[in-house]
XYZ file of C-alpha atoms in Angstrom:
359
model
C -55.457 -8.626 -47.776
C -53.056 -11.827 -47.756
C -53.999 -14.304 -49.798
C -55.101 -17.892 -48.339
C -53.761 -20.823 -49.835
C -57.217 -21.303 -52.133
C -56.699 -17.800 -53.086
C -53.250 -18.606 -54.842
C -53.044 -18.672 -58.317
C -51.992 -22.126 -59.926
C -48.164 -22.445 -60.224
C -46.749 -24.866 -63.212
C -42.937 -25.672 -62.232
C -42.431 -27.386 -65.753
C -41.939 -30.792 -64.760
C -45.167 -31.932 -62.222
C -47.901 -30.012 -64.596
C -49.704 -26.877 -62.962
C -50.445 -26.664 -59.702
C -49.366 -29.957 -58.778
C -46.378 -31.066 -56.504
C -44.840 -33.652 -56.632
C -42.851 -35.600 -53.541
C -38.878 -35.583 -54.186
C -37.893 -38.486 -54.585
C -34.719 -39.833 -52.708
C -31.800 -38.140 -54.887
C -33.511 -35.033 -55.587
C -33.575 -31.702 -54.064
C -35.385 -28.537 -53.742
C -33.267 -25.125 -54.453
C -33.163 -23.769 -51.036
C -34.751 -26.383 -49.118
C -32.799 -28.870 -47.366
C -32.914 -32.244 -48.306
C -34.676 -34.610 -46.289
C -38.322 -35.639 -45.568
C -39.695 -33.103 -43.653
C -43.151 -32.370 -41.217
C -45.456 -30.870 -38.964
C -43.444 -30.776 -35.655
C -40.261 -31.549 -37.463
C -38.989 -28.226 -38.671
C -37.267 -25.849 -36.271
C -37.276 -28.798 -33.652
C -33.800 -28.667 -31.573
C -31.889 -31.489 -31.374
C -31.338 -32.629 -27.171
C -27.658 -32.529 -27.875
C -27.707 -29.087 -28.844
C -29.628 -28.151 -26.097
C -27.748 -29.544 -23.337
C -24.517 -27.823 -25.518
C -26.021 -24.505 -25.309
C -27.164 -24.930 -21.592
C -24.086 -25.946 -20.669
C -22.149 -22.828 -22.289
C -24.293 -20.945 -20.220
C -23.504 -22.514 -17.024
C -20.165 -22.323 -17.899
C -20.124 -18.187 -18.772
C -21.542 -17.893 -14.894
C -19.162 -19.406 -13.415
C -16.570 -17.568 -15.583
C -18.395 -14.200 -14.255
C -18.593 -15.558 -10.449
C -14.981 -16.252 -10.453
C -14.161 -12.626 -12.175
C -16.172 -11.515 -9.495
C -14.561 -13.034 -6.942
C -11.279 -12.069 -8.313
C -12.428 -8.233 -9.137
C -11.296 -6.188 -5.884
C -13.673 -3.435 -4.532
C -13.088 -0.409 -2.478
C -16.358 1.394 -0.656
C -16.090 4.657 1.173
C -18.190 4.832 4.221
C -19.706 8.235 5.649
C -18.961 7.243 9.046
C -20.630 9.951 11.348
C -24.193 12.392 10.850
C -22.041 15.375 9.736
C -20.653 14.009 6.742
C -23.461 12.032 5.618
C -25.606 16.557 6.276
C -22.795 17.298 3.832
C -23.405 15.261 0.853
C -27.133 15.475 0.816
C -26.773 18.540 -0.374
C -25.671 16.710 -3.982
C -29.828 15.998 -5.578
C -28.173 12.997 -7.065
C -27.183 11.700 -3.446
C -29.661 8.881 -2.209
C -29.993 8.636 0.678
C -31.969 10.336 3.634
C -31.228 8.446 6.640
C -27.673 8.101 8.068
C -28.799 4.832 10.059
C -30.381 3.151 7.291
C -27.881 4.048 5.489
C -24.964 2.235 7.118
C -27.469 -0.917 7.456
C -27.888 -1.011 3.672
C -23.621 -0.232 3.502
C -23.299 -3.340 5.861
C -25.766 -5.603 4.167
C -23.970 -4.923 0.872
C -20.734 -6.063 2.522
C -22.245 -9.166 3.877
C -23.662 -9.745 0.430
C -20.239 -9.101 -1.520
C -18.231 -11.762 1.163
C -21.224 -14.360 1.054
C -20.335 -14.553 -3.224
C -17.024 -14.556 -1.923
C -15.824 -10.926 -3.165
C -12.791 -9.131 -1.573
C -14.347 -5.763 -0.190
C -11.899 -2.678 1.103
C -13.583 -0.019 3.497
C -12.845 3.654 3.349
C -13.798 6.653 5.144
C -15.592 8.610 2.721
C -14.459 12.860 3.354
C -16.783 15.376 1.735
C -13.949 17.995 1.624
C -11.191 15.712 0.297
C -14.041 14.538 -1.986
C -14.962 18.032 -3.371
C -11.282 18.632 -3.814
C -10.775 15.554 -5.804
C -13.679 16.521 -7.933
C -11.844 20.051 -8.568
C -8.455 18.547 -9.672
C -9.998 15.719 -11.697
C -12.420 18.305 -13.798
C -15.661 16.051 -12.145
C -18.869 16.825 -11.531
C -19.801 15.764 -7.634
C -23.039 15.670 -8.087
C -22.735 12.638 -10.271
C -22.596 9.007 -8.480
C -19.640 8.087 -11.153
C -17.781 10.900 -9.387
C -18.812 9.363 -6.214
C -17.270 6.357 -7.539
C -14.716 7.138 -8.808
C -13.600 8.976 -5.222
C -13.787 5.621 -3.408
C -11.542 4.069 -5.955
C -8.651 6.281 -5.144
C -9.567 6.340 -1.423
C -6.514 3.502 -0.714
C -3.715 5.458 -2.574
C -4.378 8.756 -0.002
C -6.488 7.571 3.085
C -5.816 4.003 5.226
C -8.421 0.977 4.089
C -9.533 -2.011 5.773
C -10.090 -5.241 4.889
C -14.239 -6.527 5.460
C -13.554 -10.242 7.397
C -17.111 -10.188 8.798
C -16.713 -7.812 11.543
C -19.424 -5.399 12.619
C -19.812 -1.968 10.433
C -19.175 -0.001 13.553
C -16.081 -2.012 14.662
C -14.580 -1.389 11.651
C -15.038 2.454 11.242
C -13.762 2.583 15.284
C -10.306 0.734 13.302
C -10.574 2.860 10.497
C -10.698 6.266 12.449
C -7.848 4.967 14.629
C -5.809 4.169 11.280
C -6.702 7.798 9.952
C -5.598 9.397 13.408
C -2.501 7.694 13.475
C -1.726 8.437 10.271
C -2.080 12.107 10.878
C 0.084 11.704 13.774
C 2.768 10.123 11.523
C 2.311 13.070 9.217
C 3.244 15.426 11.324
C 5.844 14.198 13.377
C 8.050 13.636 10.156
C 7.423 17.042 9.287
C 8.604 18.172 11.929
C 11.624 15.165 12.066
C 12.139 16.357 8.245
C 12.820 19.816 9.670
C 15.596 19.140 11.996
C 18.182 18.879 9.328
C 21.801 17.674 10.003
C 23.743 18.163 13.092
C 26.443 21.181 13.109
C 28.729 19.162 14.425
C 29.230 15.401 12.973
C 26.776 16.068 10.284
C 24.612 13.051 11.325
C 20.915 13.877 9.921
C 18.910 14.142 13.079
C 15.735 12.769 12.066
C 17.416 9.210 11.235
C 18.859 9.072 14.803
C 16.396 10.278 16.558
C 14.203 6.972 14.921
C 16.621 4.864 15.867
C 16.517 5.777 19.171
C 13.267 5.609 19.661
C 12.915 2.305 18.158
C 15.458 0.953 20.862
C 13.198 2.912 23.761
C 9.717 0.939 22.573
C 12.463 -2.461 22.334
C 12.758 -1.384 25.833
C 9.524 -0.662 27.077
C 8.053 -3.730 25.492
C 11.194 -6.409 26.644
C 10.808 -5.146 30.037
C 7.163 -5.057 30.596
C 6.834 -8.410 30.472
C 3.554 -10.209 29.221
C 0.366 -9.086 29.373
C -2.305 -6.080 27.348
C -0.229 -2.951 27.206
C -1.714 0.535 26.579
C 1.508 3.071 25.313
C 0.587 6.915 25.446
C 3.608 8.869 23.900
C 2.950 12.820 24.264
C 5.335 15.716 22.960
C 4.348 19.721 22.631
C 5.137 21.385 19.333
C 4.781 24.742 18.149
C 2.108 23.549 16.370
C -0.125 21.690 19.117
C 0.970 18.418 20.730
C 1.691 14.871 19.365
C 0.297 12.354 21.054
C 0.431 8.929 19.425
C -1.053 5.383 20.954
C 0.005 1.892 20.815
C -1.810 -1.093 21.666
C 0.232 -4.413 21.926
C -0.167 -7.934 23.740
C 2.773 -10.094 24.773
C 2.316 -13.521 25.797
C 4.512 -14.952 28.245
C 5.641 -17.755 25.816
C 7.387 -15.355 24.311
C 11.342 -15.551 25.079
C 12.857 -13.714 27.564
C 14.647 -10.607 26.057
C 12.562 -10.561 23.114
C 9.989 -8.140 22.228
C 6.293 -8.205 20.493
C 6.806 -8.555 16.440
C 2.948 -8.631 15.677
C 2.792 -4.825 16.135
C 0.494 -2.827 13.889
C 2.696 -1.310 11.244
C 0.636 2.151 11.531
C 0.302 2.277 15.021
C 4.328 1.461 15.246
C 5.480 3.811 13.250
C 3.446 6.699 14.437
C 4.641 5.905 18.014
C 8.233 5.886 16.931
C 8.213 8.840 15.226
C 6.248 10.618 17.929
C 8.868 9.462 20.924
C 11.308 10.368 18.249
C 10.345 14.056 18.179
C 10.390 14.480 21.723
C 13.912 12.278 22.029
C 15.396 14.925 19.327
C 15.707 17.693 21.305
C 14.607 19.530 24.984
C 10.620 19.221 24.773
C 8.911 18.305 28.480
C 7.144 14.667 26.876
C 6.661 11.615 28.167
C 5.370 8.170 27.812
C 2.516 6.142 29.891
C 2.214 2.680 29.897
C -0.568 0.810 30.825
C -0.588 -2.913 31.471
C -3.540 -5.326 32.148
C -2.241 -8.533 33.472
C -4.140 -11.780 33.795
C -5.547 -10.855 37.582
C -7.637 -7.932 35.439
C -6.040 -5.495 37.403
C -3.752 -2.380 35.447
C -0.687 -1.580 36.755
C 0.787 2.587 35.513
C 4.060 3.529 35.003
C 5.008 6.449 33.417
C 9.209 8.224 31.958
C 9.757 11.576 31.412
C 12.103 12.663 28.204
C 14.996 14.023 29.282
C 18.014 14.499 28.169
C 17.215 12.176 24.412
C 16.257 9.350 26.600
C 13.126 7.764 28.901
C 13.530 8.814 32.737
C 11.900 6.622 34.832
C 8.712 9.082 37.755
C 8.943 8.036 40.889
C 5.349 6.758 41.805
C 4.135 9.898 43.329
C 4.914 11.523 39.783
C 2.530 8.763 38.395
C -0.077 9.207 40.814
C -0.399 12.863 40.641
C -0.166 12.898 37.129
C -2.824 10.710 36.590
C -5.010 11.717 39.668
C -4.589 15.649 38.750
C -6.914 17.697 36.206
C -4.942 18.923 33.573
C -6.939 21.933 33.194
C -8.224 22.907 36.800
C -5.248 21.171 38.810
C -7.383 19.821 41.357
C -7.138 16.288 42.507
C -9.012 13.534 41.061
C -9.884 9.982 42.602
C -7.912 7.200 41.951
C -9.224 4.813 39.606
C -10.731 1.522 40.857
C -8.510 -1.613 39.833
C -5.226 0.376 38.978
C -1.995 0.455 40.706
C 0.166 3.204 40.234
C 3.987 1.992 40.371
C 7.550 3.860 39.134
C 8.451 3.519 35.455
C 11.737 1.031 35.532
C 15.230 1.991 34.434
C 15.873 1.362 30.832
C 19.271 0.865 29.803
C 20.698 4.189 27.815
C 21.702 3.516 23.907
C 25.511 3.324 24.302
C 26.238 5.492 21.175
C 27.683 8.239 22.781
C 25.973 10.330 20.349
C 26.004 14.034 21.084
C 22.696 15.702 20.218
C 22.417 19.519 18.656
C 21.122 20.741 22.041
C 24.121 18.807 24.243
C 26.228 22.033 23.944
């Protein structure tokens, strides 16, 4: 039981008599006590100043953390379609049930990231690559840190996409778009890388054949004039056809001569290296170009590749190639709104290059 204050034996300090205490008087002091008058409602009061010191450090290590936020980059990898989302719910540490609710709760944590003004990468999350990443890093998938740690190395082997506010399903359409043209690109300079030098002048192939496709887009693009242009470029390989797209706009303040520099660095490339392919050697490709002018209405035109350049079809060529079924070879109706027109002349590199396959 504690003893009350009535309970407590008398104490005799020596100096006041016993159990008697004295005030101190102005110069003296109590060991351990500080000096001072003290009182109910005095001790362990804070002083305002302190206060508003320590409220203010607190403020302050907030906004320290918002702007480290703000400043602290972040990638997230999206399932974007039913299949892959079937895939990882077979992981018991996995979520989520729902794939629609699922990209609603990715999108609302995107909004919520840009509203506290956080920069936000998006990914396409791939349950193969994933399982493979978890094999060469010794990881556990079935562990959200894995997870994790996936989407942080997504930009060094898959394409990313900034978040600027646009719709979750706009931006996996761009992101599956980046990923096939990247594939595309893969595989045409595999194929470029194969070529090897030229038996005669010794000229590596591949680095020609780029630049001559680069002058054939210059082409394309300078003579086309202004308007929304749709490029198809399509060339059979051993191993299945290339077929890379390229989607540019001109405007028709742009000077004569010149052509579009705001081209998509992906999309470029994979286009070049496509046409570049089919301009390296005898393969039956072609190119398509589609242009939407300001009356709405799309004119075709469409080259064959022949002999390491663009041939201009006549305009039945264009017609029946793109009123004919590929598979069936019966006819198909015209499209409403389209005119079908010859491909125009484009001026032939004057390099007087001789190709492998010239002979």
């Amino acid at each position: 039981m504690t003893p009350t204050p009535h309970d407590r034996p008398p104490t005799d300090d020596g100096q006041h008599g016993p159990g008697r205490r004295q005030p101190a008087g102005p110069g003296d002091t109590h060991p351990g006590r500080p000096s001072g008058p003290t009182g109910p409602g005095r001790e362990g009061q804070r002083r305002p100043g302190a206060t508003r010191q320590r409220t203010a450090s607190r403020g302050s290590r907030r906004a320290t953390r918002r702007a480290l936020r703000r400043e602290s980059p972040s990638t997230i990898a999206v399932l974007a379609n039913a299949v892959d989302f079937a895939a990882m719910r077979r992981y018991e540490s996995f979520p989520f049930a729902d794939h629609a609710r699922y990209l609603r709760q990715v999108e609302g944590l995107l909004r919520a990231r840009a509203a506290h003004g956080g920069h936000t990468t998006v990914a396409l999350f791939d349950p193969a690559a994933y399982r493979a990443f978890c094999a060469e890093t010794d990881l556990d998938p079935d562990q959200p840190t894995s997870r994790a740690r996936y989407a942080a190395a997504s930009p060094a082997t898959s394409p990313t996409l900034p978040y600027e506010g646009q719709s979750l399903g706009h931006l996996i359409a761009q992101l599956l778009d980046a990923e096939e043209h990247q594939a595309t690109l893969t595989r045409a300079v595999r194929v470029l890388a194969s070529m090897g030098e030229c038996a005669e002048c010794g000229e590596d192939v591949a680095s020609a054949a780029l630049t001559r496709a680069g002058q054939a887009v210059h082409a394309l693009l300078r003579s086309a004039g202004p308007g929304r242009h749709h490029l198809v470029c399509s060339v059979p390989t051993h191993a299945g056809s290339l077929i890379a797209v390229l989607h540019v706009r001109a405007e028709a303040s742009e000077p004569s001569g010149s052509s579009p520099h705001h081209l998509p660095d992906d999309d470029r490339e994979a286009f070049r290296a496509t046409l570049a392919v089919g301009l390296s050697g005898t393969r039956p490709g072609g190119v398509v170009l589609r242009t939407t002018g300001d009356d709405q209405r799309d004119t075709v035109r469409g080259w064959a590749i022949r002999d390491h350049w663009l041939s201009p079809l006549t305009e039945a060529q264009v017609f029946s190639a793109y009123c004919t079924d590929p598979d069936t070879g019966e006819p198909l109706s015209p499209e409403s709104g389209v005119d079908y027109r010859a491909g125009f002349p484009l001026p032939r590199p004057d390099d007087n290059r001789r190709w492998p396959s010239d002979g």
